Amino acid sequence: QVQLVESGGGLVQAGGSLRLSCAASGSISSIGAMGWYRQAPGKQRELVATFTSGGSTNFADSVKGRFTISRDHAKNTVYLQMNSLQPEDTAVYYCAATVRGPFGPSRNYWGQGTQVTVSS
């Protein structure tokens, strides 16, 4: 009933930038927090950045000062602007959101992931 669709991933050289987008659609009454996670090969998934429904943001220490998260509530879309990318940022990036449907409680949803590869 709800899907998250990510876009904007790709291959970029170190020092470059990418902008990821994630749009939620389906049976949505409201959306709470939205955010981004990433998982590198052989490593656990980690939180990158979050944007709550109240407007507060949070970033992993490794990306502070380089990444920016923003949100368009009218479009149910969250963005991740990634600047000064380094090879260590290479990972599959996943969008996540807490969504409340018209007839039930809130549930957590995940996008399919988008690959970000940073070459040296």
CSV table of C-alpha atoms in Angstrom, one decimal:
chain,number,residue,atom,x,y,z
A,1,GLN,CA,0.0,0.0,0.0
A,2,VAL,CA,3.0,2.3,0.6
A,3,GLN,CA,6.1,2.5,-1.4
A,4,LEU,CA,9.3,4.6,-1.2
A,5,VAL,CA,11.1,5.2,-4.5
A,6,GLU,CA,14.7,6.5,-4.4
A,7,SER,CA,16.6,8.1,-7.2
A,8,GLY,CA,19.9,10.0,-7.8
A,9,GLY,CA,22.5,7.4,-7.0
A,10,GLY,CA,25.4,6.7,-9.3
A,11,LEU,CA,29.2,6.9,-9.8
A,12,VAL,CA,31.1,10.0,-8.8
A,13,GLN,CA,34.8,10.9,-8.3
A,14,ALA,CA,36.1,11.8,-4.9
A,15,GLY,CA,35.2,15.4,-4.1
A,16,GLY,CA,32.1,15.4,-6.2
A,17,SER,CA,28.4,15.7,-5.2
A,18,LEU,CA,25.2,13.7,-5.6
A,19,ARG,CA,21.6,14.5,-4.6
A,20,LEU,CA,19.4,11.6,-3.6
A,21,SER,CA,15.6,11.8,-3.6
A,22,CYS,CA,13.0,9.6,-2.0
A,23,ALA,CA,9.3,10.0,-2.7
A,24,ALA,CA,6.6,8.2,-0.7
A,25,SER,CA,3.3,7.2,-2.3
A,26,GLY,CA,0.3,5.0,-1.7
A,27,SER,CA,-2.3,4.9,1.1
A,28,ILE,CA,-0.8,7.7,3.3
A,29,SER,CA,-2.6,9.6,6.0
A,30,SER,CA,0.6,11.2,7.4
A,31,ILE,CA,4.3,10.6,7.6
A,32,GLY,CA,6.4,11.0,10.7
A,33,ALA,CA,10.1,10.8,10.5
A,34,MET,CA,12.0,10.3,7.2
A,35,GLY,CA,15.6,9.5,6.8
A,36,TRP,CA,18.5,7.8,5.0
A,37,TYR,CA,20.6,4.8,5.9
A,38,ARG,CA,23.5,3.2,4.2
A,39,GLN,CA,25.2,-0.2,4.0
A,40,ALA,CA,28.6,-0.8,2.7
A,41,PRO,CA,29.8,-4.3,1.6
A,42,GLY,CA,30.6,-6.4,4.6
A,43,LYS,CA,29.3,-3.8,7.1
A,44,GLN,CA,26.1,-3.3,9.0
A,45,ARG,CA,23.5,-0.7,8.0
A,46,GLU,CA,24.0,2.6,9.6
A,47,LEU,CA,22.0,5.8,10.0
A,48,VAL,CA,23.1,8.7,7.9
A,49,ALA,CA,20.5,11.4,8.5
A,50,THR,CA,17.0,11.9,9.7
A,51,PHE,CA,14.3,14.5,9.4
A,52,THR,CA,11.5,14.3,11.9
A,53,SER,CA,7.9,15.5,11.4
A,54,GLY,CA,8.7,18.3,13.8
A,55,GLY,CA,11.5,19.6,11.6
A,56,SER,CA,14.5,18.5,13.6
A,57,THR,CA,17.5,16.9,11.9
A,58,ASN,CA,20.2,14.5,12.9
A,59,PHE,CA,23.4,13.4,11.1
A,60,ALA,CA,26.0,10.7,11.6
A,61,ASP,CA,29.3,12.2,12.8
A,62,SER,CA,31.0,10.9,9.6
A,63,VAL,CA,28.9,13.1,7.4
A,64,LYS,CA,28.4,16.2,9.4
A,65,GLY,CA,29.3,19.3,7.5
A,66,ARG,CA,29.2,17.5,4.2
A,67,PHE,CA,25.6,16.1,3.9
A,68,THR,CA,22.3,18.0,4.1
A,69,ILE,CA,18.9,16.6,4.5
A,70,SER,CA,15.7,18.4,3.5
A,71,ARG,CA,12.1,17.6,3.1
A,72,ASP,CA,9.1,18.6,1.0
A,73,HIS,CA,6.0,17.7,3.1
A,74,ALA,CA,3.6,18.5,0.3
A,75,LYS,CA,5.3,16.0,-2.0
A,76,ASN,CA,6.1,13.4,0.7
A,77,THR,CA,9.7,13.6,-0.4
A,78,VAL,CA,13.0,13.7,1.4
A,79,TYR,CA,16.3,14.7,-0.1
A,80,LEU,CA,19.9,14.0,0.7
A,81,GLN,CA,22.5,16.5,-0.7
A,82,MET,CA,25.9,14.8,-0.5
A,83,ASN,CA,28.9,17.0,-1.0
A,84,SER,CA,32.7,16.4,-0.8
A,85,LEU,CA,32.1,12.7,-1.3
A,86,GLN,CA,34.9,10.3,-0.4
A,87,PRO,CA,35.4,6.6,-1.2
A,88,GLU,CA,34.4,5.8,2.4
A,89,ASP,CA,30.9,7.0,1.4
A,90,THR,CA,30.5,4.1,-1.1
A,91,ALA,CA,27.4,2.1,-0.1
A,92,VAL,CA,23.8,1.3,-0.9
A,93,TYR,CA,21.7,4.1,0.4
A,94,TYR,CA,18.2,3.3,1.7
A,95,CYS,CA,15.3,5.7,2.3
A,96,ALA,CA,13.1,5.0,5.4
A,97,ALA,CA,9.9,6.5,6.6
A,98,THR,CA,7.3,6.1,9.3
A,99,VAL,CA,3.9,6.2,7.6
A,100,ARG,CA,0.4,6.1,9.0
A,101,GLY,CA,-2.3,4.8,6.7
A,102,PRO,CA,-6.0,5.8,6.8
A,103,PHE,CA,-7.1,2.8,8.9
A,104,GLY,CA,-4.2,1.6,10.9
A,105,PRO,CA,-1.3,2.5,13.1
A,106,SER,CA,2.1,3.8,11.8
A,107,ARG,CA,4.5,1.4,10.2
A,108,ASN,CA,8.1,1.7,9.1
A,109,TYR,CA,8.8,1.4,5.4
A,110,TRP,CA,12.1,1.0,3.4
A,111,GLY,CA,13.0,1.8,-0.1
A,112,GLN,CA,14.8,-0.6,-2.4
A,113,GLY,CA,18.1,1.2,-2.1
A,114,THR,CA,20.2,3.1,-4.6
A,115,GLN,CA,23.9,2.5,-5.1
A,116,VAL,CA,26.4,5.3,-4.5
A,117,THR,CA,30.0,4.6,-5.6
A,118,VAL,CA,32.8,7.1,-5.1
A,119,SER,CA,36.0,6.5,-6.9
A,120,SER,CA,39.4,7.8,-5.8
